[in-house]
């Protein structure tokens, strides 16, 4: 499925001077980032570097105190009103969230619904599609992730890898412009990781714009157009995978890569 | 709504309300004490290897838990005389509430006992204690510390159930409340004060039990 | 020689009284359970997700009712309503008291269940663009309500048992009907036993029904 093609000259996502704090602890200390349409950007770094927080700011699961996030030309989360920074009303926030799709580390499938119903929920209640259309679309995506045969199974009857694939189908079926992946394979048994990475790789090859947080370095190297290394709330280094992994510039990145078996 | 609040009637009879509350607390105390003994015995019976004992205990618990307490109170007070047992109001109520308490507390004790690791009993056997000694010295003390929160909840419930003694004219708090209400027509004041007394009593009991919990926990 | 009528004869003679009483019991219980559940779910929602000015009144309400015996609640409603200018029937007053009681229980169990739902569920709902109301309706409540089913069935049986309290304010439910029949034929023991058995059967049936539904709706 091709991503929305609106304005190819402007970046799909641009983040400027993002600052975020939890109480008095600052976790993002001024982050600048751009993502072009059709590209895959992977955030790497140790725990506490702020990469997951950054991801979660893009779909406003986390607030941020300073800076701008612009997605598809729209300011995410806050706007100016009489010189003051004001949070968007809930309806606008929900609409903006519709532009992104997210896959969580813990999958977060709705346990009381079948795989099919998990995918059709958003289609029917947010996109307001009629039932048959929603089901048809959902089935296409379930087939795409290889789980059409299990469409009536509940999450409790699926393995971790299967659940994550359904979760990805649930997110993609909403036709987002940007997919957000928050360590999608970290909670999976090692033998189930491959099937999920295969799905993500397939989506990337079809031109889906993605922001990915992962510890799977080989995968990041394969699939990314840009890699961003974060450390303590700041971007330490960024560049193409080959550059970054083969010729790391900063010492911190060198240390980080040393500890990763590649 | 033309209602002028006037607490004078209630304040005048406040001593009787307090006396009623006191009686309620006494009834609760006695019934809970007896109920604990019954409940503990029933809990052991429910976990016994003898089918007959388990069945009997289970029957007792099921019957009591599914029968409204008011039916039990009235039944025991009014119906037992026909079978030859004549009890005065207070005794009849205490008997009823004790039986009622026993059934509910047995479930608390039973799940507490089931939660104790088997190894403790086996260690007791290994040093030569009899079953009875194991129960009193090991199982019950360990179980009690674990079930204190659930026990507190039940105690407060049982205290609230003493209000039903008013149904057989036992002079506890609710009985006096109705009396004052009917005699003075000061409905709102009466029930406000009565509710206040019950809520305060329950709160204090809960506080007391929490202190007991903490004391016992520290000794660990 | 004069043969006193047998118990069965009396029972048959009183069949309409008993069926009317049973019907009234079912009516006031069902009414109280229905209203109480609706109010309780709303209260549970506010207690979990509301702002402090919404939570406060509900918190006070729940704590007040939890500290008051249901008997006092029923009596208070019965006596206070006419004084406040609502000339409602004893049935309505009693049902109101039972509803308020039921609601406080349901509020607590719903609050517990909602708070136990992992945060990720709400986030997943947000991520696909659901508004909070939609997440509540399609994601959070369906899970919470499934979770509380066994405890809710418990609460429902408590209400059925508490409906006997309405006999004290003159509502002709099953217990009062039994007492009226006993007043005519003095077969105290037999009919109290009969009433007890009936109530037992009703509650036991509800408990079994609850267990059956629970198996059907269980998650995972």
XYZ file of C-alpha atoms in Angstrom:
702
model
C 0.000 0.000 0.000
C 1.566 3.287 -1.022
C 1.812 5.989 1.592
C -0.079 9.226 1.187
C 1.599 11.382 -1.420
C 0.835 14.972 -0.670
C 3.910 17.176 -0.674
C 7.114 15.354 -1.544
C 9.374 18.363 -1.026
C 8.605 18.835 2.644
C 9.745 16.192 5.107
C 6.971 13.949 6.403
C 8.026 14.506 9.992
C 10.114 17.248 11.462
C 11.002 17.608 15.102
C 12.525 20.844 16.320
C 14.105 21.580 19.679
C 12.082 19.004 21.578
C 12.354 19.179 25.350
C 10.580 16.892 27.749
C 10.798 16.461 31.502
C 9.131 14.177 34.015
C 8.725 16.545 36.937
C 12.227 17.872 37.472
C 14.048 15.197 35.487
C 14.687 16.171 31.886
C 14.558 13.185 29.548
C 14.717 14.957 26.183
C 17.137 17.856 26.030
C 16.577 19.459 22.656
C 16.087 16.954 19.848
C 16.042 17.877 16.151
C 15.059 15.297 13.579
C 13.591 15.051 10.114
C 12.143 12.068 8.299
C 11.454 12.049 4.580
C 8.461 10.247 3.175
C 9.095 6.598 2.395
C 12.141 6.418 4.639
C 12.917 4.343 7.675
C 14.611 6.005 10.644
C 15.830 3.856 13.507
C 16.559 5.177 16.982
C 19.215 3.284 18.903
C 20.800 3.814 22.279
C 20.906 2.398 25.786
C 17.939 2.409 28.194
C 17.199 5.845 29.461
C 18.551 7.518 26.356
C 15.081 8.864 25.602
C 14.458 7.040 22.343
C 11.136 5.502 23.413
C 10.011 8.786 24.963
C 10.782 10.571 21.710
C 8.745 8.034 19.778
C 5.816 8.374 22.140
C 5.829 12.169 21.786
C 5.131 11.852 18.085
C 1.680 10.374 18.715
C 1.268 12.356 21.897
C 1.213 9.425 24.261
C 3.691 11.649 26.085
C 3.446 15.417 26.486
C 6.393 17.664 25.784
C 7.172 21.041 27.264
C 9.152 22.746 24.522
C 9.695 22.439 20.784
C 7.623 21.475 17.812
C 6.632 18.280 16.097
C 5.278 18.755 12.585
C 3.692 15.802 10.826
C 2.200 16.158 7.359
C 2.492 19.895 7.805
C 0.442 19.901 11.001
C 1.701 20.869 14.409
C 1.283 17.958 16.797
C -0.020 18.430 20.301
C 0.088 22.180 20.832
C -0.710 25.403 19.080
C -0.308 29.112 19.684
C -3.273 30.903 21.142
C -2.868 34.566 22.053
C 0.856 34.079 22.449
C 0.473 31.128 24.815
C 1.212 27.490 24.145
C -2.065 25.592 24.341
C -2.759 21.865 24.005
C -4.995 20.845 21.120
C -8.557 19.812 21.998
C -9.037 16.045 22.322
C -10.753 15.678 18.957
C -7.776 17.221 17.172
C -5.340 15.068 19.131
C -7.323 11.960 18.149
C -7.345 13.040 14.504
C -3.581 13.613 14.561
C -3.072 10.197 16.125
C -4.937 8.850 13.124
C -1.987 9.913 10.976
C 0.311 7.534 12.836
C 0.121 3.882 13.700
C 1.936 2.330 16.625
C 3.145 -1.160 17.481
C 3.911 -1.584 21.180
C 6.496 -3.734 22.912
C 3.709 -5.444 24.865
C 1.472 -5.713 21.772
C -1.530 -4.366 23.744
C -4.081 -6.315 21.744
C -7.597 -6.086 23.135
C -8.034 -9.456 24.870
C -11.819 -9.524 24.687
C -11.843 -9.224 20.873
C -10.779 -11.656 18.182
C -7.884 -10.845 15.868
C -10.312 -9.672 13.217
C -12.258 -7.528 15.661
C -9.035 -5.993 16.963
C -8.296 -4.779 13.450
C -11.840 -3.697 12.548
C -12.431 -1.719 15.749
C -10.523 1.333 14.557
C -11.853 1.028 11.031
C -15.459 1.053 12.174
C -15.327 3.475 15.084
C -12.697 5.956 13.946
C -12.794 5.753 10.154
C -16.509 5.043 10.310
C -16.324 2.393 7.605
C -19.379 0.178 7.141
C -19.030 -3.324 8.498
C -18.357 -5.257 5.270
C -15.770 -2.783 4.070
C -14.018 -2.846 7.419
C -13.952 -6.636 7.494
C -12.672 -6.872 3.931
C -9.889 -4.386 4.622
C -8.996 -6.077 7.904
C -8.811 -9.449 6.216
C -6.495 -8.062 3.555
C -4.092 -6.878 6.212
C -4.352 -10.018 8.310
C -3.519 -11.966 5.190
C -0.604 -9.633 4.530
C 0.873 -10.501 7.946
C 0.094 -14.160 7.396
C -2.657 -14.609 9.958
C -5.890 -14.721 7.990
C -6.426 -18.317 9.099
C -6.525 -17.176 12.720
C -8.812 -14.206 12.275
C -11.345 -15.520 14.793
C -8.790 -16.408 17.433
C -8.525 -14.331 20.577
C -5.131 -12.950 21.624
C -4.912 -15.524 24.407
C -4.852 -18.237 21.760
C -2.028 -16.709 19.764
C 1.727 -16.835 20.290
C 3.681 -13.654 21.000
C 4.878 -13.343 17.437
C 1.376 -13.849 16.101
C -0.020 -11.267 18.493
C 2.537 -8.697 17.423
C 1.761 -9.334 13.772
C -1.944 -8.788 14.451
C -1.013 -5.618 16.332
C 0.932 -4.407 13.303
C -2.001 -5.246 11.026
C -4.271 -3.311 13.401
C -2.049 -0.249 13.109
C -1.432 -0.423 9.348
C -5.062 -1.014 8.468
C -5.765 2.546 9.572
C -3.622 3.789 6.617
C -1.262 5.893 8.679
C 1.307 8.141 7.001
C 3.885 7.120 9.566
C 4.367 3.866 11.463
C 5.895 3.941 14.933
C 7.512 0.790 16.278
C 8.374 0.739 19.982
C 10.809 -2.177 20.442
C 8.386 -4.515 18.685
C 10.416 -7.665 19.260
C 11.844 -7.071 22.740
C 9.105 -9.039 24.476
C 9.257 -11.998 22.123
C 10.960 -15.358 22.447
C 13.995 -15.424 20.126
C 12.487 -17.892 17.666
C 9.461 -15.667 17.114
C 11.424 -12.493 16.399
C 12.134 -13.355 12.774
C 8.524 -13.520 11.616
C 7.800 -10.046 12.995
C 10.963 -8.502 11.521
C 10.032 -10.021 8.162
C 6.679 -8.214 8.248
C 8.318 -4.904 9.169
C 10.924 -5.314 6.444
C 8.196 -6.029 3.894
C 6.377 -2.846 4.849
C 9.580 -0.830 4.590
C 10.272 -2.195 1.130
C 6.788 -1.157 0.004
C 7.625 2.402 0.953
C 6.037 2.788 4.403
C 7.548 5.673 6.364
C 8.715 4.383 9.715
C 10.200 5.482 13.006
C 11.657 2.447 14.677
C 13.112 1.860 18.135
C 14.852 -1.474 18.395
C 17.767 -3.397 19.822
C 17.973 -5.645 16.767
C 21.091 -4.023 15.243
C 21.470 -6.245 12.228
C 17.869 -5.559 11.315
C 18.389 -1.834 11.822
C 21.396 -1.937 9.555
C 19.429 -3.789 6.852
C 16.239 -1.851 6.807
C 17.034 1.753 7.787
C 17.712 4.757 5.620
C 18.929 6.683 8.622
C 20.113 5.662 12.077
C 20.033 8.016 15.032
C 22.067 7.233 18.138
C 20.688 8.822 21.265
C 22.339 9.263 24.614
C 20.930 10.864 27.744
C 18.160 12.734 25.975
C 20.248 14.080 23.122
C 21.088 12.970 19.621
C 24.716 11.949 19.810
C 25.187 10.947 16.191
C 23.100 10.336 13.105
C 23.701 9.133 9.593
C 23.318 6.326 7.112
C 23.700 2.816 8.590
C 26.933 2.091 6.826
C 28.518 5.326 8.067
C 27.377 4.946 11.632
C 28.140 1.303 12.190
C 31.313 1.057 10.176
C 32.763 4.449 11.047
C 31.342 5.661 14.347
C 32.576 9.117 15.216
C 31.745 9.652 18.870
C 33.329 7.603 21.645
C 29.976 6.869 23.222
C 28.728 5.296 20.020
C 31.931 3.324 19.733
C 31.407 1.993 23.269
C 27.777 1.214 22.550
C 28.625 -0.736 19.402
C 31.393 -2.593 21.170
C 28.897 -4.075 23.582
C 26.558 -5.154 20.809
C 27.312 -8.392 19.096
C 26.778 -7.636 15.484
C -38.990 21.280 51.625
C -39.964 22.835 54.915
C -37.803 21.017 57.337
C -36.074 22.785 60.178
C -33.195 20.846 61.610
C -33.603 20.493 65.346
C -31.223 18.173 67.109
C -32.523 18.685 70.619
C -34.666 15.574 70.664
C -31.767 13.498 69.498
C -29.270 15.015 71.927
C -31.646 14.432 74.807
C -31.739 10.731 74.035
C -28.134 10.525 72.926
C -27.120 8.442 75.974
C -29.516 5.706 74.943
C -28.052 5.745 71.446
C -24.600 5.346 72.927
C -25.836 2.561 75.179
C -27.297 0.884 72.134
C -23.997 1.237 70.290
C -22.218 -0.238 73.276
C -24.554 -3.218 73.323
C -24.031 -3.686 69.619
C -20.280 -3.740 70.101
C -20.607 -6.253 72.933
C -22.837 -8.509 70.867
C -20.403 -8.261 67.981
C -17.433 -9.082 70.197
C -19.013 -12.149 71.777
C -20.434 -13.466 68.517
C -17.179 -12.934 66.661
C -15.229 -14.699 69.379
C -17.510 -17.714 69.295
C -17.680 -17.443 65.511
C -13.889 -17.623 65.269
C -13.847 -20.866 67.230
C -16.609 -22.334 65.077
C -14.986 -20.969 61.926
C -11.585 -22.401 62.743
C -13.026 -25.815 63.543
C -15.065 -25.699 60.337
C -12.021 -24.683 58.313
C -10.086 -27.691 59.576
C -13.124 -29.863 58.909
C -13.321 -28.573 55.337
C -9.707 -29.594 54.814
C -10.017 -32.931 56.585
C -9.404 -36.217 54.833
C -12.669 -37.691 56.106
C -15.400 -37.202 53.550
C -18.194 -37.116 56.102
C -16.561 -34.261 57.995
C -15.915 -32.298 54.827
C -19.483 -32.827 53.689
C -20.980 -31.745 56.971
C -18.863 -28.640 57.169
C -19.567 -27.779 53.569
C -23.292 -28.201 54.134
C -23.202 -25.912 57.151
C -21.316 -23.208 55.291
C -23.452 -23.407 52.146
C -26.721 -23.274 54.065
C -25.734 -20.310 56.198
C -24.180 -18.341 53.370
C -27.226 -18.685 51.160
C -29.831 -17.894 53.803
C -30.714 -14.298 54.657
C -29.526 -13.461 58.147
C -32.885 -12.008 59.110
C -34.537 -15.347 58.368
C -31.955 -17.005 60.604
C -32.491 -14.502 63.417
C -36.268 -14.756 63.348
C -36.204 -18.475 62.771
C -33.974 -19.196 65.725
C -35.822 -16.825 68.033
C -39.381 -17.728 67.085
C -39.176 -21.234 65.737
C -36.822 -22.962 68.155
C -39.309 -22.791 71.069
C -41.523 -25.163 69.042
C -38.645 -27.617 69.089
C -38.282 -27.187 72.811
C -35.381 -24.752 72.963
C -36.422 -21.448 74.450
C -33.813 -18.694 74.368
C -34.087 -15.098 75.470
C -33.533 -12.369 72.897
C -29.882 -11.705 73.604
C -28.803 -15.333 73.707
C -30.827 -16.147 70.636
C -29.183 -13.317 68.727
C -25.705 -14.250 69.872
C -26.302 -17.870 68.851
C -27.508 -16.751 65.427
C -24.703 -14.296 64.780
C -22.095 -16.764 65.996
C -23.348 -19.427 63.609
C -23.459 -16.828 60.850
C -19.962 -15.601 61.659
C -18.631 -19.133 61.834
C -19.731 -19.879 58.290
C -18.159 -16.750 56.802
C -14.996 -16.865 58.888
C -14.475 -20.524 58.015
C -13.889 -19.480 54.409
C -11.308 -16.899 55.478
C -9.509 -19.420 57.688
C -9.711 -22.146 55.083
C -8.067 -20.110 52.348
C -5.499 -18.929 54.873
C -4.620 -22.482 55.809
C -4.456 -23.582 52.194
C -1.955 -20.806 51.555
C 0.543 -22.146 54.066
C 3.394 -24.061 52.427
C 3.221 -27.805 53.138
C 6.782 -27.779 54.357
C 5.851 -26.126 57.638
C 3.619 -28.986 58.711
C 6.213 -31.519 57.654
C 8.903 -29.733 59.623
C 6.643 -29.948 62.659
C 6.127 -33.667 62.147
C 9.856 -34.125 61.728
C 10.565 -32.706 65.175
C 7.931 -34.971 66.663
C 4.944 -32.685 67.229
C 1.451 -34.176 67.127
C -1.110 -32.931 64.623
C -2.844 -30.966 67.338
C 0.368 -29.292 68.460
C 1.265 -28.481 64.881
C -2.065 -26.813 64.420
C -1.899 -24.667 67.508
C 1.760 -23.773 67.481
C 2.459 -23.475 63.783
C -0.474 -23.437 61.408
C -2.875 -21.146 63.210
C -0.369 -18.415 64.137
C 1.067 -18.305 60.606
C -2.375 -18.338 59.046
C -3.688 -15.588 61.307
C -1.026 -13.143 60.241
C -1.859 -13.801 56.604
C -5.609 -13.426 56.899
C -5.767 -10.344 59.108
C -6.973 -7.999 56.339
C -9.765 -10.346 55.257
C -10.606 -10.952 58.908
C -10.907 -7.220 59.555
C -13.361 -6.855 56.709
C -15.487 -9.658 58.085
C -15.402 -8.276 61.626
C -16.688 -4.923 60.433
C -19.435 -6.636 58.431
C -20.473 -8.654 61.450
C -20.570 -5.548 63.592
C -22.918 -3.948 61.073
C -25.088 -7.065 61.215
C -25.746 -6.438 64.919
C -28.170 -3.756 63.734
C -30.542 -6.571 62.855
C -30.925 -7.395 66.534
C -33.394 -4.520 66.487
C -35.719 -6.787 64.528
C -36.272 -8.841 67.665
C -36.354 -5.736 69.864
C -32.882 -6.103 71.307
C -32.088 -2.597 72.619
C -29.148 -1.833 70.395
C -28.457 1.323 68.399
C -30.910 0.793 65.559
C -33.692 -0.097 67.995
C -33.225 3.165 69.842
C -32.941 5.070 66.584
C -36.320 3.798 65.470
C -37.793 4.565 68.865
C -36.536 8.141 68.830
C -37.596 8.539 65.235
C -41.125 7.384 65.909
C -41.480 9.373 69.126
C -40.002 12.660 67.985
C -40.622 12.699 64.237
C -37.167 14.236 63.884
C -36.384 11.840 61.059
C -33.402 13.454 59.389
C -31.592 14.279 62.618
C -32.138 10.807 64.039
C -30.870 8.950 61.026
C -28.029 11.363 60.427
C -26.748 10.851 63.951
C -27.310 7.099 63.831
C -25.486 6.767 60.524
C -22.733 8.956 61.897
C -22.347 6.713 64.922
C -22.145 3.560 62.819
C -19.698 5.074 60.352
C -17.524 6.360 63.201
C -17.630 2.992 64.963
C -16.705 1.093 61.794
C -13.904 3.529 61.073
C -12.485 3.177 64.580
C -12.707 -0.617 64.439
C -10.898 -0.583 61.096
C -8.205 1.681 62.552
C -7.798 -0.546 65.578
C -7.510 -3.680 63.473
C -4.975 -2.036 61.196
C -2.862 -1.192 64.239
C -3.086 -4.816 65.348
C -2.004 -5.896 61.874
C 1.028 -3.657 61.990
C 1.973 -4.768 65.483
C 1.883 -8.426 64.526
C 3.770 -7.775 61.329
C 6.634 -6.051 63.128
C 7.211 -9.002 65.404
C 8.211 -10.959 62.314
C -61.729 -36.229 66.606
C -60.362 -32.904 65.518
C -57.377 -33.386 63.304
C -55.230 -30.254 63.107
C -54.517 -29.422 59.460
C -51.272 -30.825 58.107
C -48.439 -28.656 57.016
C -48.994 -29.423 53.367
C -52.599 -28.408 53.678
C -51.613 -25.076 55.150
C -48.989 -24.569 52.516
C -51.466 -25.190 49.754
C -53.985 -22.884 51.366
C -51.405 -20.157 51.562
C -50.021 -20.665 48.073
C -51.181 -17.326 46.730
C -49.681 -15.480 49.680
C -46.358 -17.214 49.111
C -46.325 -16.667 45.372
C -47.205 -13.009 45.840
C -44.466 -12.700 48.423
C -41.975 -14.428 46.175
C -42.924 -12.135 43.311
C -42.411 -9.067 45.483
C -39.025 -10.355 46.601
C -37.986 -10.866 43.000
C -39.300 -7.443 42.019
C -37.578 -5.400 44.679
C -34.349 -7.405 44.333
C -34.284 -7.048 40.567
C -35.072 -3.352 40.763
C -32.387 -2.731 43.357
C -29.797 -4.794 41.479
C -30.564 -3.020 38.213
C -30.525 0.541 39.553
C -27.647 -0.228 41.866
C -25.522 -1.686 39.082
C -26.136 1.227 36.724
C -25.389 3.797 39.421
C -22.464 1.730 40.675
C -20.821 1.461 37.266
C -21.122 5.233 36.807
C -19.688 5.805 40.270
C -16.865 3.351 39.561
C -16.033 5.208 36.355
C -15.966 8.575 38.096
C -13.884 7.189 40.960
C -11.328 5.844 38.492
C -11.188 8.538 35.823
C -12.907 11.586 37.261
C -11.366 14.853 38.355
C -11.083 15.414 42.076
C -14.291 17.425 42.298
C -16.204 14.508 40.764
C -14.437 11.815 42.770
C -14.897 13.466 46.138
C -18.716 13.253 46.447
C -18.742 9.677 45.185
C -15.922 8.741 47.559
C -17.865 10.155 50.495
C -21.025 8.386 49.351
C -19.311 5.011 49.015
C -17.471 5.294 52.329
C -20.631 6.415 54.100
C -22.695 3.548 52.782
C -19.942 1.005 53.438
C -19.845 2.095 57.081
C -23.619 1.860 57.552
C -25.626 -1.312 58.041
C -27.985 -1.904 55.145
C -30.802 -2.185 57.679
C -30.200 1.390 58.811
C -30.082 2.496 55.185
C -33.464 0.933 54.466
C -35.043 2.379 57.594
C -33.557 5.789 56.899
C -34.981 5.857 53.370
C -38.345 4.670 54.633
C -38.649 7.276 57.360
C -36.891 10.202 55.716
C -38.595 10.174 52.339
C -42.042 11.313 53.507
C -40.441 13.876 55.834
C -38.576 15.349 52.880
C -41.773 15.613 50.918
C -41.665 12.397 48.883
C -44.651 10.288 49.899
C -43.300 7.094 48.378
C -44.457 3.575 49.151
C -42.586 1.296 51.489
C -41.633 -0.821 48.475
C -40.077 2.160 46.730
C -38.294 3.365 49.852
C -36.926 -0.082 50.570
C -35.835 -0.569 46.997
C -34.131 2.820 47.105
C -32.194 1.816 50.188
C -31.181 -1.483 48.593
C -30.184 0.283 45.367
C -27.930 2.709 47.218
C -26.363 -0.219 49.046
C -25.862 -2.193 45.853
C -24.403 0.814 44.050
C -21.691 1.340 46.653
C -20.595 -2.284 46.343
C -20.640 -2.223 42.564
C -18.739 1.066 42.518
C -15.893 -0.447 44.499
C -15.612 -3.596 42.439
C -15.814 -1.699 39.146
C -13.168 0.749 40.362
C -10.892 -2.125 41.300
C -11.335 -3.814 37.946
C -10.761 -0.637 35.923
C -7.609 0.171 37.859
C -6.306 -3.331 37.206
C -6.445 -2.950 33.428
C -2.899 -2.449 32.099
C -2.151 1.097 30.877
C -1.191 -0.285 27.505
C -4.812 -0.971 26.688
C -5.787 2.683 26.904
C -2.642 3.627 24.970
C -3.423 1.142 22.218
C -6.875 2.682 21.957
C -5.347 6.155 21.737
C -2.843 4.970 19.137
C -5.597 3.877 16.749
C -7.360 7.177 17.250
C -10.164 6.279 19.661
C -11.431 9.103 21.867
C -11.484 8.437 25.585
C -15.214 7.743 25.447
C -14.714 5.208 22.700
C -11.834 3.532 24.532
C -14.072 3.291 27.578
C -16.957 1.794 25.640
C -15.088 -0.642 23.408
C -11.888 -1.483 25.266
C -11.906 -0.722 29.000
C -15.435 -1.429 30.205
C -15.857 -4.706 28.294
C -12.745 -6.033 29.988
C -13.579 -4.681 33.433
C -17.150 -5.946 33.424
C -16.093 -9.440 32.410
C -13.593 -9.346 35.258
C -16.137 -8.387 37.920
C -18.816 -10.891 36.971
C -18.274 -13.401 39.824
C -18.006 -10.673 42.453
C -21.051 -8.947 41.000
C -23.065 -12.155 41.268
C -22.017 -12.259 44.940
C -23.241 -8.718 45.401
C -26.536 -9.631 43.704
C -27.122 -12.501 46.128
C -26.389 -10.094 48.992
C -29.188 -7.874 47.695
C -31.610 -10.773 47.452
C -30.816 -11.653 51.045
C -31.113 -8.035 52.101
C -34.566 -7.803 50.519
C -35.842 -9.642 53.591
C -35.198 -6.439 55.525
C -38.093 -4.854 53.696
C -40.394 -7.041 55.772
C -39.634 -4.779 58.715
C -41.050 -1.756 56.915
C -44.136 -3.628 55.895
C -43.377 -4.700 52.359
C -45.136 -8.009 51.730
C -42.165 -9.878 50.335
C -41.510 -13.526 51.028
C -40.429 -13.208 54.660
C -43.323 -11.028 55.738
C -45.747 -13.238 53.855
C -44.321 -16.203 55.742
C -44.765 -14.389 59.045
C -48.362 -13.520 58.148
C -49.105 -17.145 57.331
C -47.508 -18.237 60.596
C -49.681 -15.717 62.440
C -52.705 -17.568 61.138
C -51.725 -21.161 61.759
C -48.920 -20.995 64.357
C -46.797 -23.505 62.459
C -43.743 -21.449 63.282
C -40.980 -23.996 62.873
C -42.273 -25.537 59.690
C -42.835 -22.298 57.847
C -39.645 -20.611 58.929
C -37.874 -23.707 57.676
C -39.852 -23.486 54.473
C -38.950 -19.816 53.979
C -35.329 -20.604 54.732
C -35.262 -23.379 52.175
C -36.894 -21.168 49.542
C -34.377 -18.389 50.050
C -31.574 -20.894 50.025
C -32.753 -22.307 46.705
C -33.071 -18.872 45.139
C -29.578 -17.803 46.167
C -28.010 -21.121 45.310
C -29.597 -20.966 41.854
C -28.198 -17.471 41.321
C -24.753 -18.633 42.406
C -24.847 -21.562 39.970
C -26.067 -19.285 37.184
C -23.243 -16.922 37.927
C -20.680 -19.690 37.713
C -22.104 -20.825 34.370
C -21.992 -17.324 32.906
C -18.475 -16.850 34.237
C -17.251 -19.905 32.346
C -18.776 -18.612 29.137
C -17.365 -15.127 29.342
C -13.926 -15.844 30.761
C -11.001 -14.184 29.032
C -7.774 -16.016 28.204
